Amino acid sequence: MGVISTVLGFSGFGFGFSAGIVIGYFIFIYVQPSDVKDVKVRPLMEYDSKSLEGILPEIPMWVKNPDYDRIDWLNRFVELMWPFLDKAICRMAQDIAKPIIAENTAKYKIDSVEFESLTLGSLPPTFQGMKVYVTEEQELIMEPSVKWAANPNVTVVVKAYGLKATVQIVDLQVFASPRITLKPLVPTFPCFAKILVSLMEKPHVDFGLKLLGADLMAIPGLYRFVQETIKKQVASMYLWPKTLEVAIMDPSKATKKPVGILLVKVVRAQNLRKKDLLGKSDPYVKLKMSDDKLPSKKTTVKRSNLNPEWNEDFKIVVTDPENQALEINVGKHERMGMNSIPLKELPPDETKVTTVNLLKTMDPNDVQNEKSRGQLTLELTYKPFKEEDMEQEGTEGGDVIEKAPDGTPAGGGLLHVIVHEAQDLEGKHHTNPYAKIIFKGEEKKTKVIKKNRDPRWEDEFQFVCEEPPVNDKLHVEVLSKAPKKGLIHGKETLGYIDVSLADVISNKRINEKYHLIDSKNGQIQIELQWRTS
């Protein structure tokens, strides 16, 4: 009976199991619940905040805040580059840590501290969005929202007093909102001189710390203590307005700012060649610094004189004394002769009297230069900036106003003008804008930007003043240059402004946008600096 009951039991179980599967299959296929409804698709804007939090537990910043831009392309780029960035960052961290470890091992009598493994894991940081600020200064400000849930493997082996301890960092989480400022913007690659980084709020940092395989963060009270300590230490160093400054290049070299003034006295010329039909000439001298777009300085014209004396003084701004040269031309269209004097041949703060031979061309192989064309006598004095002023500028950044170089008139100074950009310009027949600056009769022009209603010049000019121009005005006029084929329509005036310099003298610097007079919507941004010695 026992055998029979066992066989019947197994047979009943097999029949019941098989029948159950078949019946359940047909019920699942042919019986549909009556309470199932179609899913309603609704735009996210129709949901309230609580419903959104239920649907999307982690909402990106570009969804919550319209000031933030979506930057999926950057996340994709970081994801593809992460294996290489991981190795590069870890190698850099080891290089930074080596001297620090070497300094402290002897101090605390530790035998050695070595990285057994160092990798940031396979999960790259994610940028939830980025906010970009537009300012009137030469800078770019970005505020990314960064979240990083990493799986690093950082294992450090410490040996001391014959013992060996292994410390491991795992499960790292970092949430931060840094502010990254690129300033000043310069016309030399990578187009910014410094990177300034600061945190807009205390970061969230969470990680696991294991010692000899045991999780130290499980100790009561230690986790909160470590969290608060990290936040306080990071905030004390980098919480805004404190910043981490990374120098990329010397801003003075990148922007070719004035580093000195060349004092030139045109004394006399001798034995000039006759150019007129009657055997006479009307000579004058033009002076210009090489690689300088500013107009040439000119002496007066000496009528019917082949041995003229001028004794006229000029001040020329120097930006690169190692590579620049003073270009000299005598006569209209340089018909009487030319030459150049490299600035590196002039000792600083010393007056040098030199007489140069006038040449036909600056080609050293030109046989025409062997003919005598006369001589020109000059007194040259190069006055560089004081070294302490240059150091002050380098340490405090681009917000410090440079001092005028030695040689600036006592009681006077240097008016530095930067024409940044214009917006919403509109000409009647063409829009090829350039700006013309007039100060005390001296006229200077920016470059021409063709077919552009929003030109950006970033051109700089200097005016040497005998006294502070408190009661003077700077006239700035924006014009449109006629195209080459513009035989009917000539140049057009797009607007102008007159800037009172009293505020510049008292404040040392202003950087503002001005509405152009005689323009419907045009604006121009100009920066003015008053530099004294």
Short mmCIF file of C-alpha atoms in Angstrom, two decimals:
data_model
loop_
_atom_site.label_atom_id
_atom_site.label_comp_id
_atom_site.label_asym_id
_atom_site.label_seq_id
_atom_site.Cartn_x
_atom_site.Cartn_y
_atom_site.Cartn_z
CA MET A 1 0.00 0.00 0.00
CA GLY A 2 2.85 2.38 0.78
CA VAL A 3 4.31 2.05 -2.71
CA ILE A 4 0.90 2.47 -4.38
CA SER A 5 0.10 5.63 -2.37
CA THR A 6 3.51 7.08 -3.22
CA VAL A 7 3.02 6.50 -6.95
CA LEU A 8 -0.48 7.99 -6.87
CA GLY A 9 0.87 11.01 -4.93
CA PHE A 10 3.53 11.77 -7.54
CA SER A 11 1.00 11.23 -10.35
CA GLY A 12 -1.49 13.62 -8.76
CA PHE A 13 1.21 16.29 -8.23
CA GLY A 14 2.37 16.04 -11.84
CA PHE A 15 -1.20 16.18 -13.21
CA GLY A 16 -2.16 19.09 -10.94
CA PHE A 17 1.01 21.10 -11.76
CA SER A 18 0.57 20.61 -15.51
CA ALA A 19 -3.15 21.43 -15.39
CA GLY A 20 -2.42 24.56 -13.34
CA ILE A 21 0.10 25.89 -15.86
CA VAL A 22 -2.28 25.29 -18.80
CA ILE A 23 -5.30 26.87 -17.08
CA GLY A 24 -3.22 29.87 -15.88
CA TYR A 25 -1.86 30.47 -19.36
CA PHE A 26 -5.37 30.54 -20.92
CA ILE A 27 -6.65 32.86 -18.15
CA PHE A 28 -3.68 35.25 -18.68
CA ILE A 29 -4.21 35.31 -22.44
CA TYR A 30 -8.00 35.46 -22.75
CA VAL A 31 -9.14 37.18 -19.58
CA GLN A 32 -8.46 40.98 -19.45
CA PRO A 33 -9.01 43.08 -16.34
CA SER A 34 -11.77 45.64 -16.72
CA ASP A 35 -10.14 48.37 -14.57
CA VAL A 36 -7.06 48.95 -16.82
CA LYS A 37 -7.02 52.44 -18.39
CA ASP A 38 -4.83 54.00 -21.04
CA VAL A 39 -1.93 56.06 -19.75
CA LYS A 40 -2.44 59.80 -20.12
CA VAL A 41 0.56 61.65 -21.50
CA ARG A 42 0.84 65.18 -20.04
CA PRO A 43 3.53 67.85 -20.43
CA LEU A 44 5.76 68.42 -17.38
CA MET A 45 4.58 72.01 -17.07
CA GLU A 46 1.11 70.80 -16.07
CA TYR A 47 2.43 68.99 -12.99
CA ASP A 48 2.85 70.69 -9.64
CA SER A 49 6.11 70.53 -7.68
CA LYS A 50 5.08 67.56 -5.52
CA SER A 51 4.02 65.50 -8.53
CA LEU A 52 7.26 66.30 -10.30
CA GLU A 53 9.28 65.18 -7.29
CA GLY A 54 7.41 61.87 -7.37
CA ILE A 55 8.04 61.36 -11.07
CA LEU A 56 11.59 62.71 -11.14
CA PRO A 57 13.30 62.26 -7.77
CA GLU A 58 16.42 64.07 -9.07
CA ILE A 59 15.48 67.02 -11.26
CA PRO A 60 18.37 68.60 -13.22
CA MET A 61 19.16 72.26 -12.62
CA TRP A 62 18.25 73.20 -16.20
CA VAL A 63 14.67 72.01 -15.48
CA LYS A 64 14.28 73.71 -12.09
CA ASN A 65 16.06 76.93 -12.96
CA PRO A 66 15.68 78.64 -16.36
CA ASP A 67 19.03 80.44 -15.86
CA TYR A 68 20.85 77.13 -16.24
CA ASP A 69 21.62 75.75 -19.69
CA ARG A 70 21.50 72.08 -20.62
CA ILE A 71 24.97 70.72 -21.42
CA ASP A 72 24.50 67.09 -22.38
CA TRP A 73 27.29 67.49 -24.94
CA LEU A 74 29.76 68.19 -22.12
CA ASN A 75 28.62 65.14 -20.17
CA ARG A 76 29.08 63.03 -23.29
CA PHE A 77 32.54 64.48 -23.83
CA VAL A 78 33.59 63.79 -20.22
CA GLU A 79 32.17 60.27 -20.45
CA LEU A 80 34.27 59.46 -23.52
CA MET A 81 37.38 61.11 -22.10
CA TRP A 82 37.01 59.77 -18.57
CA PRO A 83 39.36 56.74 -18.89
CA PHE A 84 42.12 59.11 -19.95
CA LEU A 85 41.17 61.87 -17.51
CA ASP A 86 41.17 59.30 -14.71
CA LYS A 87 44.77 58.32 -15.39
CA ALA A 88 45.92 61.91 -15.88
CA ILE A 89 44.26 63.15 -12.67
CA CYS A 90 45.59 60.24 -10.61
CA ARG A 91 49.11 60.76 -11.97
CA MET A 92 48.90 64.47 -11.12
CA ALA A 93 47.59 63.66 -7.63
CA GLN A 94 50.52 61.31 -7.03
CA ASP A 95 53.02 63.95 -8.19
CA ILE A 96 51.48 66.50 -5.83
CA ALA A 97 51.32 64.06 -2.93
CA LYS A 98 54.92 62.79 -3.17
CA PRO A 99 56.69 65.87 -1.73
CA ILE A 100 54.00 66.26 0.94
CA ILE A 101 54.38 62.62 1.99
CA ALA A 102 58.18 62.87 1.97
CA GLU A 103 58.04 65.93 4.22
CA ASN A 104 55.71 64.38 6.79
CA THR A 105 57.09 60.82 6.96
CA ALA A 106 60.32 62.00 8.58
CA LYS A 107 58.43 64.42 10.81
CA TYR A 108 56.15 61.73 12.30
CA LYS A 109 58.71 58.89 12.10
CA ILE A 110 56.75 56.93 9.50
CA ASP A 111 58.66 54.40 7.44
CA SER A 112 56.67 54.79 4.22
CA VAL A 113 53.33 55.85 2.75
CA GLU A 114 52.52 54.34 -0.64
CA PHE A 115 49.54 54.14 -2.97
CA GLU A 116 48.69 50.48 -3.42
CA SER A 117 45.96 51.44 -5.90
CA LEU A 118 44.69 54.78 -7.14
CA THR A 119 41.79 55.08 -9.54
CA LEU A 120 38.72 57.30 -9.57
CA GLY A 121 36.53 54.52 -10.90
CA SER A 122 34.48 54.12 -14.03
CA LEU A 123 31.76 56.69 -13.26
CA PRO A 124 32.54 60.25 -14.42
CA PRO A 125 31.05 63.40 -12.85
CA THR A 126 27.80 64.70 -14.30
CA PHE A 127 27.02 68.33 -15.05
CA GLN A 128 23.38 69.00 -14.18
CA GLY A 129 23.45 72.39 -15.92
CA MET A 130 25.52 75.54 -16.29
CA LYS A 131 24.78 79.21 -15.77
CA VAL A 132 26.82 81.83 -17.67
CA TYR A 133 27.06 85.47 -16.61
CA VAL A 134 27.57 88.38 -18.97
CA THR A 135 29.45 91.34 -17.46
CA GLU A 136 30.96 94.57 -18.72
CA GLU A 137 34.47 93.38 -17.84
CA GLN A 138 36.88 91.28 -19.90
CA GLU A 139 35.90 88.03 -18.22
CA LEU A 140 33.73 84.93 -18.59
CA ILE A 141 31.89 83.62 -15.51
CA MET A 142 30.39 80.11 -15.41
CA GLU A 143 28.55 78.29 -12.61
CA PRO A 144 28.13 74.56 -13.32
CA SER A 145 26.15 72.25 -11.07
CA VAL A 146 28.29 69.15 -10.55
CA LYS A 147 27.21 65.81 -9.10
CA TRP A 148 29.57 62.90 -8.87
CA ALA A 149 28.66 59.48 -7.46
CA ALA A 150 31.95 57.67 -7.95
CA ASN A 151 33.26 54.17 -7.35
CA PRO A 152 36.92 54.94 -6.64
CA ASN A 153 39.53 52.55 -5.40
CA VAL A 154 42.08 54.52 -3.42
CA THR A 155 44.19 52.31 -1.18
CA VAL A 156 47.06 53.72 0.87
CA VAL A 157 49.54 51.51 2.73
CA VAL A 158 51.21 53.05 5.80
CA LYS A 159 54.22 51.38 7.43
CA ALA A 160 55.49 52.55 10.82
CA TYR A 161 57.14 50.96 13.86
CA GLY A 162 57.17 47.56 12.14
CA LEU A 163 53.41 47.62 11.59
CA LYS A 164 51.44 47.87 8.36
CA ALA A 165 48.04 49.54 8.01
CA THR A 166 45.85 49.74 4.92
CA VAL A 167 43.44 52.66 4.46
CA GLN A 168 40.87 52.54 1.68
CA ILE A 169 38.45 55.19 0.36
CA VAL A 170 35.30 53.86 -1.34
CA ASP A 171 31.86 55.06 -2.47
CA LEU A 172 32.64 58.74 -3.00
CA GLN A 173 29.85 61.29 -3.53
CA VAL A 174 30.46 64.96 -4.28
CA PHE A 175 27.78 67.60 -4.94
CA ALA A 176 29.16 71.09 -5.62
CA SER A 177 28.30 74.41 -7.28
CA PRO A 178 31.59 76.08 -8.22
CA ARG A 179 32.00 79.47 -9.88
CA ILE A 180 34.66 79.43 -12.60
CA THR A 181 35.92 82.79 -13.85
CA LEU A 182 38.21 83.16 -16.86
CA LYS A 183 39.90 86.59 -16.71
CA PRO A 184 41.18 88.68 -18.20
CA LEU A 185 40.25 87.69 -21.73
CA VAL A 186 43.22 88.26 -24.04
CA PRO A 187 43.88 87.90 -27.80
CA THR A 188 46.46 85.14 -27.25
CA PHE A 189 45.57 81.44 -27.08
CA PRO A 190 43.99 80.06 -24.88
CA CYS A 191 42.41 83.56 -24.74
CA PHE A 192 42.39 83.95 -20.95
CA ALA A 193 45.20 84.66 -18.52
CA LYS A 194 43.86 83.22 -15.24
CA ILE A 195 41.30 80.73 -13.93
CA LEU A 196 39.58 81.69 -10.67
CA VAL A 197 37.56 78.97 -8.90
CA SER A 198 35.36 79.46 -5.84
CA LEU A 199 32.42 77.60 -4.28
CA MET A 200 29.06 79.32 -4.05
CA GLU A 201 27.91 77.07 -1.20
CA LYS A 202 29.39 74.42 1.07
CA PRO A 203 29.86 71.19 -0.91
CA HIS A 204 28.37 67.84 0.03
CA VAL A 205 31.10 65.21 0.35
CA ASP A 206 30.36 61.64 1.39
CA PHE A 207 32.66 58.61 1.28
CA GLY A 208 33.43 55.33 2.95
CA LEU A 209 36.70 54.93 4.86
CA LYS A 210 38.03 51.48 5.68
CA LEU A 211 40.94 50.71 7.98
CA LEU A 212 42.19 47.12 7.97
CA GLY A 213 38.92 46.15 6.27
CA ALA A 214 36.67 47.73 8.94
CA ASP A 215 34.33 50.59 8.06
CA LEU A 216 35.39 53.53 10.24
CA MET A 217 32.32 55.54 9.26
CA ALA A 218 30.15 53.05 11.15
CA ILE A 219 31.59 54.34 14.44
CA PRO A 220 28.87 56.43 16.15
CA GLY A 221 29.47 60.18 15.80
CA LEU A 222 32.51 59.86 13.52
CA TYR A 223 30.56 60.20 10.27
CA ARG A 224 28.99 63.54 11.19
CA PHE A 225 32.29 64.82 12.60
CA VAL A 226 34.14 64.01 9.35
CA GLN A 227 31.38 65.57 7.26
CA GLU A 228 31.42 68.87 9.16
CA THR A 229 35.22 68.99 9.27
CA ILE A 230 35.50 68.58 5.49
CA LYS A 231 32.85 71.24 4.84
CA LYS A 232 34.53 73.72 7.17
CA GLN A 233 38.01 73.16 5.76
CA VAL A 234 36.90 73.43 2.13
CA ALA A 235 34.72 76.46 2.89
CA SER A 236 37.57 78.24 4.68
CA MET A 237 39.74 77.95 1.57
CA TYR A 238 37.39 78.23 -1.42
CA LEU A 239 33.93 79.46 -0.34
CA TRP A 240 33.14 82.69 -2.24
CA PRO A 241 34.54 85.36 -2.14
CA LYS A 242 37.71 83.32 -1.49
CA THR A 243 39.13 81.85 -4.66
CA LEU A 244 41.64 79.38 -6.00
CA GLU A 245 43.71 81.19 -8.63
CA VAL A 246 45.45 79.28 -11.42
CA ALA A 247 47.78 81.39 -13.60
CA ILE A 248 47.80 80.43 -17.28
CA MET A 249 49.97 83.21 -18.71
CA ASP A 250 51.31 86.66 -17.94
CA PRO A 251 48.41 89.03 -18.80
CA SER A 252 50.74 91.94 -19.49
CA LYS A 253 52.54 89.95 -22.20
CA ALA A 254 49.35 88.45 -23.58
CA THR A 255 47.60 91.78 -24.08
CA LYS A 256 50.77 93.78 -24.84
CA LYS A 257 49.93 96.47 -22.34
CA PRO A 258 52.15 99.55 -22.10
CA VAL A 259 55.36 98.80 -20.22
CA GLY A 260 57.10 102.11 -20.74
CA ILE A 261 57.43 105.31 -22.74
CA LEU A 262 60.07 106.23 -25.30
CA LEU A 263 61.05 109.90 -25.18
CA VAL A 264 62.22 111.02 -28.63
CA LYS A 265 63.78 114.36 -29.46
CA VAL A 266 64.22 114.97 -33.17
CA VAL A 267 67.28 117.25 -33.20
CA ARG A 268 68.37 117.84 -36.79
CA ALA A 269 69.04 116.35 -40.22
CA GLN A 270 72.07 116.85 -42.42
CA ASN A 271 72.88 116.57 -46.12
CA LEU A 272 69.39 115.55 -47.22
CA ARG A 273 68.92 114.80 -50.91
CA LYS A 274 67.19 117.28 -53.19
CA LYS A 275 63.71 116.22 -54.26
CA ASP A 276 62.21 119.34 -55.81
CA LEU A 277 62.86 120.53 -59.35
CA LEU A 278 64.42 123.74 -58.01
CA GLY A 279 66.98 121.79 -55.95
CA LYS A 280 65.21 122.17 -52.62
CA SER A 281 63.11 120.01 -50.28
CA ASP A 282 60.48 120.47 -47.55
CA PRO A 283 61.48 117.76 -45.04
CA TYR A 284 59.62 116.51 -41.97
CA VAL A 285 60.04 113.40 -39.81
CA LYS A 286 57.50 110.68 -39.03
CA LEU A 287 58.00 108.42 -36.00
CA LYS A 288 56.17 105.18 -35.35
CA MET A 289 56.65 102.09 -33.21
CA SER A 290 56.77 98.79 -35.09
CA ASP A 291 53.74 96.50 -34.64
CA ASP A 292 51.74 99.55 -33.59
CA LYS A 293 48.53 100.50 -35.36
CA LEU A 294 48.53 104.03 -33.95
CA PRO A 295 49.12 106.98 -36.29
CA SER A 296 52.68 108.22 -36.71
CA LYS A 297 54.03 111.20 -34.79
CA LYS A 298 55.06 114.05 -37.12
CA THR A 299 57.37 117.02 -36.81
CA THR A 300 56.73 120.36 -38.43
CA VAL A 301 57.67 120.88 -42.07
CA LYS A 302 60.87 122.83 -42.74
CA ARG A 303 60.48 124.65 -46.04
CA SER A 304 63.31 124.65 -48.57
CA ASN A 305 65.91 123.25 -46.17
CA LEU A 306 68.34 120.36 -46.66
CA ASN A 307 69.89 120.75 -43.18
CA PRO A 308 66.84 121.40 -40.98
CA GLU A 309 66.80 121.67 -37.19
CA TRP A 310 63.65 120.73 -35.28
CA ASN A 311 64.44 120.13 -31.56
CA GLU A 312 60.91 118.74 -31.16
CA ASP A 313 59.96 116.26 -28.41
CA PHE A 314 57.63 113.26 -28.68
CA LYS A 315 56.40 110.54 -26.31
CA ILE A 316 55.66 107.10 -27.74
CA VAL A 317 54.10 104.23 -25.77
CA VAL A 318 56.13 100.98 -25.66
CA THR A 319 54.52 97.54 -25.28
CA ASP A 320 57.34 95.13 -26.19
CA PRO A 321 60.84 96.59 -25.72
CA GLU A 322 62.54 93.31 -26.66
CA ASN A 323 61.03 93.11 -30.14
CA GLN A 324 59.82 96.59 -31.06
CA ALA A 325 61.79 99.17 -33.00
CA LEU A 326 61.39 102.88 -33.63
CA GLU A 327 60.60 103.36 -37.32
CA ILE A 328 61.88 106.64 -38.83
CA ASN A 329 60.74 108.12 -42.13
CA VAL A 330 61.82 111.47 -43.57
CA GLY A 331 59.83 113.28 -46.23
CA LYS A 332 56.49 112.74 -47.87
CA HIS A 333 55.88 109.07 -48.72
CA GLU A 334 59.36 108.31 -47.31
CA ARG A 335 60.97 109.71 -50.48
CA MET A 336 63.96 111.17 -48.63
CA GLY A 337 64.96 108.19 -46.49
CA MET A 338 64.15 105.83 -43.65
CA ASN A 339 65.70 103.73 -40.89
CA SER A 340 64.82 101.98 -37.62
CA ILE A 341 66.31 101.70 -34.14
CA PRO A 342 65.64 98.51 -32.07
CA LEU A 343 64.56 99.37 -28.53
CA LYS A 344 66.66 96.58 -27.05
CA GLU A 345 69.74 98.62 -27.98
CA LEU A 346 68.63 101.45 -25.66
CA PRO A 347 69.71 101.21 -21.99
CA PRO A 348 66.77 101.97 -19.67
CA ASP A 349 66.60 105.42 -18.05
CA GLU A 350 69.61 106.68 -20.02
CA THR A 351 69.57 109.33 -22.74
CA LYS A 352 71.32 108.22 -25.91
CA VAL A 353 72.23 110.62 -28.73
CA THR A 354 72.41 108.76 -32.01
CA THR A 355 72.86 109.71 -35.65
CA VAL A 356 71.43 107.29 -38.22
CA ASN A 357 72.03 107.13 -41.93
CA LEU A 358 68.91 107.43 -44.06
CA LEU A 359 68.28 104.48 -46.40
CA LYS A 360 66.25 103.95 -49.53
CA THR A 361 64.65 100.74 -48.20
CA MET A 362 64.95 98.51 -45.13
CA ASP A 363 66.27 95.65 -47.26
CA PRO A 364 69.93 95.12 -46.17
CA ASN A 365 70.76 93.69 -49.62
CA ASP A 366 69.40 96.64 -51.58
CA VAL A 367 72.29 98.26 -53.52
CA GLN A 368 70.45 101.60 -53.52
CA ASN A 369 71.21 101.91 -49.79
CA GLU A 370 74.89 102.45 -50.63
CA LYS A 371 74.12 105.96 -51.87
CA SER A 372 74.21 108.68 -49.23
CA ARG A 373 70.77 110.11 -48.46
CA GLY A 374 71.71 112.17 -45.40
CA GLN A 375 71.73 111.66 -41.63
CA LEU A 376 69.24 112.24 -38.82
CA THR A 377 70.22 113.00 -35.21
CA LEU A 378 67.95 111.90 -32.37
CA GLU A 379 67.98 111.91 -28.56
CA LEU A 380 66.33 108.75 -27.21
CA THR A 381 65.39 107.87 -23.62
CA TYR A 382 63.48 104.70 -22.76
CA LYS A 383 61.56 105.01 -19.48
CA PRO A 384 60.18 101.62 -18.38
CA PHE A 385 57.59 101.06 -15.69
CA LYS A 386 58.94 100.71 -12.19
CA GLU A 387 59.49 97.06 -11.35
CA GLU A 388 57.44 97.19 -8.15
CA ASP A 389 54.48 98.53 -10.11
CA MET A 390 54.70 95.62 -12.53
CA GLU A 391 54.85 93.14 -9.63
CA GLN A 392 51.83 94.76 -8.01
CA GLU A 393 49.86 94.38 -11.21
CA GLY A 394 50.88 90.74 -11.55
CA THR A 395 49.92 89.80 -7.99
CA GLU A 396 46.63 91.62 -7.76
CA GLY A 397 45.28 90.85 -11.20
CA GLY A 398 43.74 92.93 -13.91
CA ASP A 399 41.65 95.16 -11.57
CA VAL A 400 44.69 97.21 -10.53
CA ILE A 401 45.30 100.40 -12.47
CA GLU A 402 48.86 100.55 -13.75
CA LYS A 403 50.98 103.53 -12.94
CA ALA A 404 52.25 105.74 -15.70
CA PRO A 405 55.91 105.13 -16.56
CA ASP A 406 58.76 107.38 -15.60
CA GLY A 407 58.97 110.28 -17.98
CA THR A 408 55.29 111.10 -17.71
CA PRO A 409 54.97 114.85 -17.09
CA ALA A 410 55.00 115.80 -13.40
CA GLY A 411 51.42 116.43 -12.35
CA GLY A 412 50.15 114.78 -15.54
CA GLY A 413 49.51 111.21 -16.49
CA LEU A 414 48.50 108.71 -19.15
CA LEU A 415 44.90 108.47 -20.37
CA HIS A 416 44.36 104.84 -21.42
CA VAL A 417 41.33 104.22 -23.66
CA ILE A 418 39.96 100.76 -24.51
CA VAL A 419 37.21 100.62 -27.13
CA HIS A 420 35.54 97.28 -26.40
CA GLU A 421 32.49 96.89 -28.60
CA ALA A 422 29.31 98.42 -30.01
CA GLN A 423 25.80 97.07 -30.43
CA ASP A 424 22.75 97.67 -32.63
CA LEU A 425 24.54 99.89 -35.15
CA GLU A 426 22.65 100.64 -38.30
CA GLY A 427 23.79 102.52 -41.39
CA LYS A 428 21.56 103.79 -44.16
CA HIS A 429 23.45 102.12 -47.00
CA HIS A 430 26.23 100.07 -45.36
CA THR A 431 27.49 99.04 -41.90
CA ASN A 432 31.28 98.66 -41.85
CA PRO A 433 31.91 100.24 -38.44
CA TYR A 434 35.02 101.72 -36.91
CA ALA A 435 35.47 104.16 -34.03
CA LYS A 436 37.32 107.46 -34.17
CA ILE A 437 38.67 108.90 -30.89
CA ILE A 438 39.56 112.58 -30.67
CA PHE A 439 41.26 114.07 -27.60
CA LYS A 440 42.73 117.58 -27.63
CA GLY A 441 43.00 117.53 -31.40
CA GLU A 442 44.79 114.16 -31.50
CA GLU A 443 42.88 111.61 -33.53
CA LYS A 444 43.07 107.80 -33.39
CA LYS A 445 41.02 105.08 -35.06
CA THR A 446 40.09 101.47 -34.42
CA LYS A 447 40.17 98.78 -37.08
CA VAL A 448 37.27 98.45 -39.52
CA ILE A 449 34.93 95.47 -39.09
CA LYS A 450 32.97 94.84 -42.27
CA LYS A 451 29.25 94.09 -42.39
CA ASN A 452 28.69 93.85 -38.66
CA ARG A 453 26.06 95.62 -36.55
CA ASP A 454 27.61 94.38 -33.31
CA PRO A 455 31.38 94.89 -33.79
CA ARG A 456 33.93 93.98 -31.14
CA TRP A 457 37.20 95.91 -31.48
CA GLU A 458 39.12 95.58 -28.18
CA ASP A 459 41.52 98.28 -29.42
CA GLU A 460 43.61 100.27 -26.94
CA PHE A 461 44.97 103.80 -27.21
CA GLN A 462 47.07 106.08 -24.99
CA PHE A 463 47.23 109.85 -24.65
CA VAL A 464 50.05 111.49 -22.68
CA CYS A 465 48.73 114.48 -20.70
CA GLU A 466 50.72 117.35 -19.25
CA GLU A 467 48.06 117.82 -16.56
CA PRO A 468 44.89 115.99 -15.45
CA PRO A 469 42.17 116.63 -18.07
CA VAL A 470 39.50 117.43 -15.49
CA ASN A 471 37.64 119.90 -17.69
CA ASP A 472 38.19 118.08 -20.99
CA LYS A 473 35.99 115.66 -22.91
CA LEU A 474 36.78 112.62 -25.03
CA HIS A 475 34.94 112.60 -28.34
CA VAL A 476 34.15 109.15 -29.73
CA GLU A 477 32.45 108.84 -33.10
CA VAL A 478 31.37 105.60 -34.77
CA LEU A 479 31.47 105.64 -38.56
CA SER A 480 30.84 103.20 -41.36
CA LYS A 481 33.50 102.93 -44.03
CA ALA A 482 32.20 102.91 -47.58
CA PRO A 483 32.88 99.71 -49.55
CA LYS A 484 35.49 99.84 -52.27
CA LYS A 485 32.80 99.89 -54.91
CA GLY A 486 30.79 102.50 -53.05
CA LEU A 487 31.12 105.30 -55.59
CA ILE A 488 27.70 106.72 -54.74
CA HIS A 489 27.50 106.32 -50.97
CA GLY A 490 30.50 107.49 -48.94
CA LYS A 491 31.25 106.94 -45.27
CA GLU A 492 28.37 107.35 -42.83
CA THR A 493 28.16 108.55 -39.23
CA LEU A 494 26.49 105.93 -37.00
CA GLY A 495 26.53 108.00 -33.80
CA TYR A 496 28.82 109.73 -31.34
CA ILE A 497 29.37 110.46 -27.65
CA ASP A 498 31.28 113.03 -25.61
CA VAL A 499 32.64 111.61 -22.35
CA SER A 500 33.53 113.99 -19.53
CA LEU A 501 36.86 112.95 -18.03
CA ALA A 502 36.30 114.39 -14.55
CA ASP A 503 34.91 111.06 -13.26
CA VAL A 504 37.84 109.17 -14.77
CA ILE A 505 40.37 111.40 -12.99
CA SER A 506 38.64 110.99 -9.61
CA ASN A 507 37.80 107.26 -9.88
CA LYS A 508 40.92 106.22 -11.88
CA ARG A 509 38.80 103.87 -14.00
CA ILE A 510 35.34 103.62 -15.56
CA ASN A 511 33.95 100.92 -17.84
CA GLU A 512 30.48 101.71 -19.14
CA LYS A 513 28.12 101.43 -22.07
CA TYR A 514 26.93 104.67 -23.64
CA HIS A 515 23.95 105.29 -25.90
CA LEU A 516 25.17 106.82 -29.14
CA ILE A 517 23.78 110.24 -30.01
CA ASP A 518 22.07 110.40 -33.43
CA SER A 519 21.55 106.64 -33.34
CA LYS A 520 18.25 104.84 -32.88
CA ASN A 521 19.44 101.99 -30.63
CA GLY A 522 23.22 102.04 -30.94
CA GLN A 523 25.46 101.60 -27.90
CA ILE A 524 29.23 101.58 -27.39
CA GLN A 525 31.27 100.20 -24.48
CA ILE A 526 34.40 102.13 -23.57
CA GLU A 527 36.86 101.67 -20.71
CA LEU A 528 38.90 104.65 -19.52
CA GLN A 529 41.86 104.56 -17.13
CA TRP A 530 43.84 107.43 -15.66
CA ARG A 531 47.40 106.39 -14.81
CA THR A 532 49.75 108.57 -12.81
CA SER A 533 53.38 108.02 -11.90
#
